[in-house]
Coordinates of C-alpha atoms in Angstrom, one line a residue:
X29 CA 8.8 17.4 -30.2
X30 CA 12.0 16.7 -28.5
X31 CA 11.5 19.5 -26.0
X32 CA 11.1 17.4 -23.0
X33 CA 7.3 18.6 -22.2
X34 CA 5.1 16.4 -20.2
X35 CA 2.0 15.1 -22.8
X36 CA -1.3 14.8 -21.7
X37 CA -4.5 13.9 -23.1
X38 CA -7.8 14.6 -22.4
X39 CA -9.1 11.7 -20.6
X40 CA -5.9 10.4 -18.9
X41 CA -2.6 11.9 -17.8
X42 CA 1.1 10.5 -17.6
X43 CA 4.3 11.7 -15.5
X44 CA 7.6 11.0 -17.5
X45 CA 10.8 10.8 -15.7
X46 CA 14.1 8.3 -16.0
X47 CA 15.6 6.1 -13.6
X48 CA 19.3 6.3 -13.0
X49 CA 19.9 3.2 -10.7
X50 CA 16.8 3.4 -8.9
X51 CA 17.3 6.5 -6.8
X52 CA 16.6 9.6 -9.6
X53 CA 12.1 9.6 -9.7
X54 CA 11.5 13.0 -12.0
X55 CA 12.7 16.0 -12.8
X56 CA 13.4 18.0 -9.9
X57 CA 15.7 14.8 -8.4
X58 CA 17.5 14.9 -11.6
X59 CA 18.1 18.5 -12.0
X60 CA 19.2 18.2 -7.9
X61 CA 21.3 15.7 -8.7
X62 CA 22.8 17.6 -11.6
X63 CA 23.6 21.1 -9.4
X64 CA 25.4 18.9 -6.3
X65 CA 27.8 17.1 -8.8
X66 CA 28.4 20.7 -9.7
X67 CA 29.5 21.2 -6.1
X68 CA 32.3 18.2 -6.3
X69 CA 35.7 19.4 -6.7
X70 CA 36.8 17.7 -9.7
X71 CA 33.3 18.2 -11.5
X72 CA 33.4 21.7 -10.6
X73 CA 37.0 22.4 -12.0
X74 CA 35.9 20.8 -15.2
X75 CA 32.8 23.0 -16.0
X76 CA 34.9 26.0 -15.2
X77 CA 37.6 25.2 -17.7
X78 CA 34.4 24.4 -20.1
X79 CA 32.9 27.9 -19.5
X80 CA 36.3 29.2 -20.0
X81 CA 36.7 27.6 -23.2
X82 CA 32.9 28.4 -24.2
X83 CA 33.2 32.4 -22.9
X84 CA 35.1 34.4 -24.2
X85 CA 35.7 38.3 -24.1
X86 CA 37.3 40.7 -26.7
X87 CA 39.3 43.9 -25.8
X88 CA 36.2 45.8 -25.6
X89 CA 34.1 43.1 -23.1
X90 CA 31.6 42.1 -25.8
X91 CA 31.1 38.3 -25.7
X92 CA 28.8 37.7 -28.4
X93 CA 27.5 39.8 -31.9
X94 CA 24.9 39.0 -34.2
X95 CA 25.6 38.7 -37.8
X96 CA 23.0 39.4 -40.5
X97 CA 24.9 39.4 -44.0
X98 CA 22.9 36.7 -45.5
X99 CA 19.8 38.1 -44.3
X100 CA 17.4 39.5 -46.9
X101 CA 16.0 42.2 -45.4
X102 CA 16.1 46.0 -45.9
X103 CA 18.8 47.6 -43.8
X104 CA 15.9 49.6 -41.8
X105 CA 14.8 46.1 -40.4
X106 CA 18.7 44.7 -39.9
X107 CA 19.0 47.6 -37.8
X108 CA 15.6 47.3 -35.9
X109 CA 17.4 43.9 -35.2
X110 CA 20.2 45.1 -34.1
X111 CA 19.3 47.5 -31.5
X112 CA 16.8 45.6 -30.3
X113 CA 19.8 42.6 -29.7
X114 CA 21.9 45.2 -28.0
X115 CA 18.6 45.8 -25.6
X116 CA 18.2 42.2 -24.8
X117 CA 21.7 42.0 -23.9
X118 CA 21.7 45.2 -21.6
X119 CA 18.4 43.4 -19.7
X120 CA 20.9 39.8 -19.4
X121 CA 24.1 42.0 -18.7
X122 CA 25.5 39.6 -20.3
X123 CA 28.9 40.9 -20.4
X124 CA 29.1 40.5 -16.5
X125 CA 26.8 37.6 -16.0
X126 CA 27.2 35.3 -19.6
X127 CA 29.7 33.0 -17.7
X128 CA 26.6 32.6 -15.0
X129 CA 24.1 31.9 -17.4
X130 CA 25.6 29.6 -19.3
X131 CA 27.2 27.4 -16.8
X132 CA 23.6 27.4 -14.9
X133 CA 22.4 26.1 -18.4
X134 CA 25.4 23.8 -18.7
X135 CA 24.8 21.9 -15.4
X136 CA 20.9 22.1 -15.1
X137 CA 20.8 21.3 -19.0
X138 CA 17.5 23.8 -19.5
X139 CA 16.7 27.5 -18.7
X140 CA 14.1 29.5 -18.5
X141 CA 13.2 33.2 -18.6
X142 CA 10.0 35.1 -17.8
X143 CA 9.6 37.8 -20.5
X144 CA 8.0 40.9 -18.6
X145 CA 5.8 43.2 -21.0
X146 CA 4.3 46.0 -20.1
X147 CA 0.2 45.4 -20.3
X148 CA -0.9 48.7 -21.1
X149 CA 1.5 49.5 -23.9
X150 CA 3.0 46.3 -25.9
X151 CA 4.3 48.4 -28.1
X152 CA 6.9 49.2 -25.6
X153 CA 8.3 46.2 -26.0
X154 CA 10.4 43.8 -23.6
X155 CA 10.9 45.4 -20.1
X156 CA 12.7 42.9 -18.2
X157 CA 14.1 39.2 -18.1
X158 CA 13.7 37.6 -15.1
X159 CA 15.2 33.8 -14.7
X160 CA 13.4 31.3 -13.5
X161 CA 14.2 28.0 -11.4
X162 CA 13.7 25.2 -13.8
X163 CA 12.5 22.6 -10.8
X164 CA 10.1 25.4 -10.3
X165 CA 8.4 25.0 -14.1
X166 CA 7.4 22.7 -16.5
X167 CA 6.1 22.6 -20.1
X168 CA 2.8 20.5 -21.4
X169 CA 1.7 20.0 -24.5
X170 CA -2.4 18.7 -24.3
X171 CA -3.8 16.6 -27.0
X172 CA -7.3 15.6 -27.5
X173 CA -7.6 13.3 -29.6
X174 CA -10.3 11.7 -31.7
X175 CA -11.8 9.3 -34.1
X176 CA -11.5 9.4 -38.0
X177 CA -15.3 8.5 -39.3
X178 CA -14.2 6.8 -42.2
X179 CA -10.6 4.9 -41.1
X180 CA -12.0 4.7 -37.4
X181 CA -7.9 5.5 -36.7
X182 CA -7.0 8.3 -33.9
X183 CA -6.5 11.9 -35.1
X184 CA -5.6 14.5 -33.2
X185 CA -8.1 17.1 -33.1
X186 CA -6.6 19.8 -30.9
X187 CA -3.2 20.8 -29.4
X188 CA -2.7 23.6 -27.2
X189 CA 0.8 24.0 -25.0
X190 CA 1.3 26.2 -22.2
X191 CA 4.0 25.9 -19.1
X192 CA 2.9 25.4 -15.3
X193 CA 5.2 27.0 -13.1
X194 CA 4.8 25.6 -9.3
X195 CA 6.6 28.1 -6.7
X196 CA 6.1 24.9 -4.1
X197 CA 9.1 22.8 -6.5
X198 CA 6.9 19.7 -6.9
X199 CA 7.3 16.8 -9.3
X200 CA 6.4 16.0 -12.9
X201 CA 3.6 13.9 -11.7
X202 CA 1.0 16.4 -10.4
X203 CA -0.2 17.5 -13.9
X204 CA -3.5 16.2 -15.4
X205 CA -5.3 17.6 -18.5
X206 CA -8.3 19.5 -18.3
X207 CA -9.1 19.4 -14.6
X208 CA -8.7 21.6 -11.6
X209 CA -5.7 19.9 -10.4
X210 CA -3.5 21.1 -13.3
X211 CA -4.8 24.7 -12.0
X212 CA -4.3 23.8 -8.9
X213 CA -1.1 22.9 -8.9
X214 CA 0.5 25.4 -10.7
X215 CA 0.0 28.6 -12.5
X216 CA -0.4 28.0 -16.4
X217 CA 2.0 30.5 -18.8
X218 CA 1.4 31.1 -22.6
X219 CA 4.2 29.6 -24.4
X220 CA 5.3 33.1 -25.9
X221 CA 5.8 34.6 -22.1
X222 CA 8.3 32.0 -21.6
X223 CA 12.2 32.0 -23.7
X224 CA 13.2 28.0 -23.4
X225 CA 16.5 26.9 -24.1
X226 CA 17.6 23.0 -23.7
X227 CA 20.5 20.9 -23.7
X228 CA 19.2 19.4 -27.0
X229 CA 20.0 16.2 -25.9
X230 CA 17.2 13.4 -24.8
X231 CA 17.4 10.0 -23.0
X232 CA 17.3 6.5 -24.6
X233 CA 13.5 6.6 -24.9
X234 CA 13.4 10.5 -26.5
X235 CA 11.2 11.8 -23.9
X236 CA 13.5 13.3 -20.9
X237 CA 15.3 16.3 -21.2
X238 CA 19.1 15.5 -19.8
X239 CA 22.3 17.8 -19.3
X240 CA 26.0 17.4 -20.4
X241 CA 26.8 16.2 -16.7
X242 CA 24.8 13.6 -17.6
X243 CA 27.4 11.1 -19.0
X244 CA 29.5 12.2 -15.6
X245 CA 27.2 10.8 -13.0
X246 CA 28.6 7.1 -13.2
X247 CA 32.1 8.0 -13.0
X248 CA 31.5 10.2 -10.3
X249 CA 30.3 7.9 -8.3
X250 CA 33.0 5.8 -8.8
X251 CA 35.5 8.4 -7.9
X252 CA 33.7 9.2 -4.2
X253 CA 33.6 5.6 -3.3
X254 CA 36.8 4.9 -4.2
X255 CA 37.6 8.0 -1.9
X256 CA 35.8 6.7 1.0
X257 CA 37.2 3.0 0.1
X258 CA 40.9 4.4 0.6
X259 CA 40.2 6.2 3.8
X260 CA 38.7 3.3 5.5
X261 CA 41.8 0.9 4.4
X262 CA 44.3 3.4 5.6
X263 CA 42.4 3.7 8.7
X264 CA 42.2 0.0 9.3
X265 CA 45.9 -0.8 7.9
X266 CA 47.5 2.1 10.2
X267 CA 48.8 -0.1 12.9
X268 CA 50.1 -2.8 10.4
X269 CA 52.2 0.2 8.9
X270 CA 54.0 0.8 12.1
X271 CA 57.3 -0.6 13.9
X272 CA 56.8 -1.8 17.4
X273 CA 60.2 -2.3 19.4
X274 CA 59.3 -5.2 21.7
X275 CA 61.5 -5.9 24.9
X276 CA 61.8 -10.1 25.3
X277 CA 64.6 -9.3 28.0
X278 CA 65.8 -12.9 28.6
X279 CA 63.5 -15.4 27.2
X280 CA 64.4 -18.4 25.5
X281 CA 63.6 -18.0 21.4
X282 CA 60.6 -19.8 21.5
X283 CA 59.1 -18.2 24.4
X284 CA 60.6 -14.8 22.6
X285 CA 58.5 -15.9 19.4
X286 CA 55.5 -16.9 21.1
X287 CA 55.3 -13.7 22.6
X288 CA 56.1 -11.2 19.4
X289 CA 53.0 -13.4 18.3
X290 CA 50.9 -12.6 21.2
X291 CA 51.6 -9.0 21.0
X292 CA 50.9 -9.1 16.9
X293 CA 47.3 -10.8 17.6
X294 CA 46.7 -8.3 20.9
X295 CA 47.1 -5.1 18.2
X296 CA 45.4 -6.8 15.5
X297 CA 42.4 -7.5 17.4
X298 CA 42.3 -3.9 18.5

């Protein structure tokens, strides 16, 4: 169950979310806060020598291949397989757009994609792909739960899982189980319309879905206030950094002095 869904039973409801030093709520700050450390210089060059690294093309442009010598299967299904690989990649164009998709996986640490079918004739198969913002949809997995007659201890009786997808971007908090406000507020999915990749990695408590910038966010930080930091002291050490020529004509030395210190305190003040 470490796919980051939102749990809910049937007679109450719960948001999760984490905390990173009191500013991050839910989801969709996280996920923000995720694609505008993206945006930073340094953060950015990084995940572009990672995708680099993580993409690569042969002569012929094909980035991935799928392998099937272990599988046991007749070589009418491996090639069923096959050509229906070849298809999924043509719907991705993944040999133009795989450095896109997985650096929009790599910073958001989820995807998502709709899988179009065509109504009247599944048979057809897979029409389309479309991507889908993932501040935009959310998966829940609702329990109802009951009592064991003989150990009085709590069973679950059903679970059913479905995603909510929210064109409107809200937060993880407006879900509740069973009522019209989970309707309301979003549009509930069958699980096997949606393809959901994550990160694979969870926060400290095993409930929170996090990305690989995630370890970044603290050094960042560091690094833009240490920026701002050395442009204010340059700024307010600028006219200690200069030479002043100051003309004492024919005063005496201490008069001389005195002055040179009147004219140091006059700048610093300013």
């Amino acid at each position: 169950m470490d796919d980051g869904a939102v749990t809910i039973t049937q007679n109450s409801h719960y948001g999760t979310y984490v905390d990173l030093e009191g500013s991050v709520r839910n989801e969709l700050e996280l996920i923000t806060r995720y694609r505008e450390m993206a945006n930073h210089p340094e953060c950015d060059m990084a995940i572009t020598e990672i995708v680099d690294e993580a993409i690569s093309h042969d002569d012929k442009g094909k980035v991935v291949d799928i392998k099937m010598d272990d599988l046991k299967q007749p070589e009418s299904i491996k090639k069923k397989i096959r050509d229906e690989f070849k298809n999924i990649l043509g719907m991705l164009n993944f040999s133009n757009l795989s450095d896109d998709i997985f650096r929009r996986w790599y910073v958001d640490g989820r995807i998502y994609f709709h899988i179009i079918v065509n109504e009247k004739n599944p048979k057809e198969g897979i029409q389309e792909l479309r991507y889908i913002d993932p501040r935009k949809i959310r998966k829940v997995r609702e329990i109802q739960k009951g009592k064991d007659i003989k150990t009085n201890a709590d069973i679950i009786k059903s679970l059913a899982e479905y995603y909510v997808y929210n064109d409107k971007i809200s937060s993880t908090n407006n879900y509740s189980a069973g009522s019209a406000g989970s309707v309301n507020s979003g549009l509930k999915i069958a699980p096997d319309s949606i393809i959901h990749v994550t990160s694979g990695m969870m926060d400290a408590k095993n409930t929170f879905i996090i990305s690989y910038l995630h370890k970044a966010i603290k050094p960042l930080n560091q690094l833009r206030m240490i920026e701002d930091a050395i442009v204010i002291y340059r700024v307010s050490r600028a006219p200690e950094r200069r030479v002043f020529y100051i003309d004492v004509g024919n005063l005496p030395k201490g008069k001389a002095e005195q002055y040179l210190r009147d004219v140091m305190i006059k700048y610093k003040n300013k």
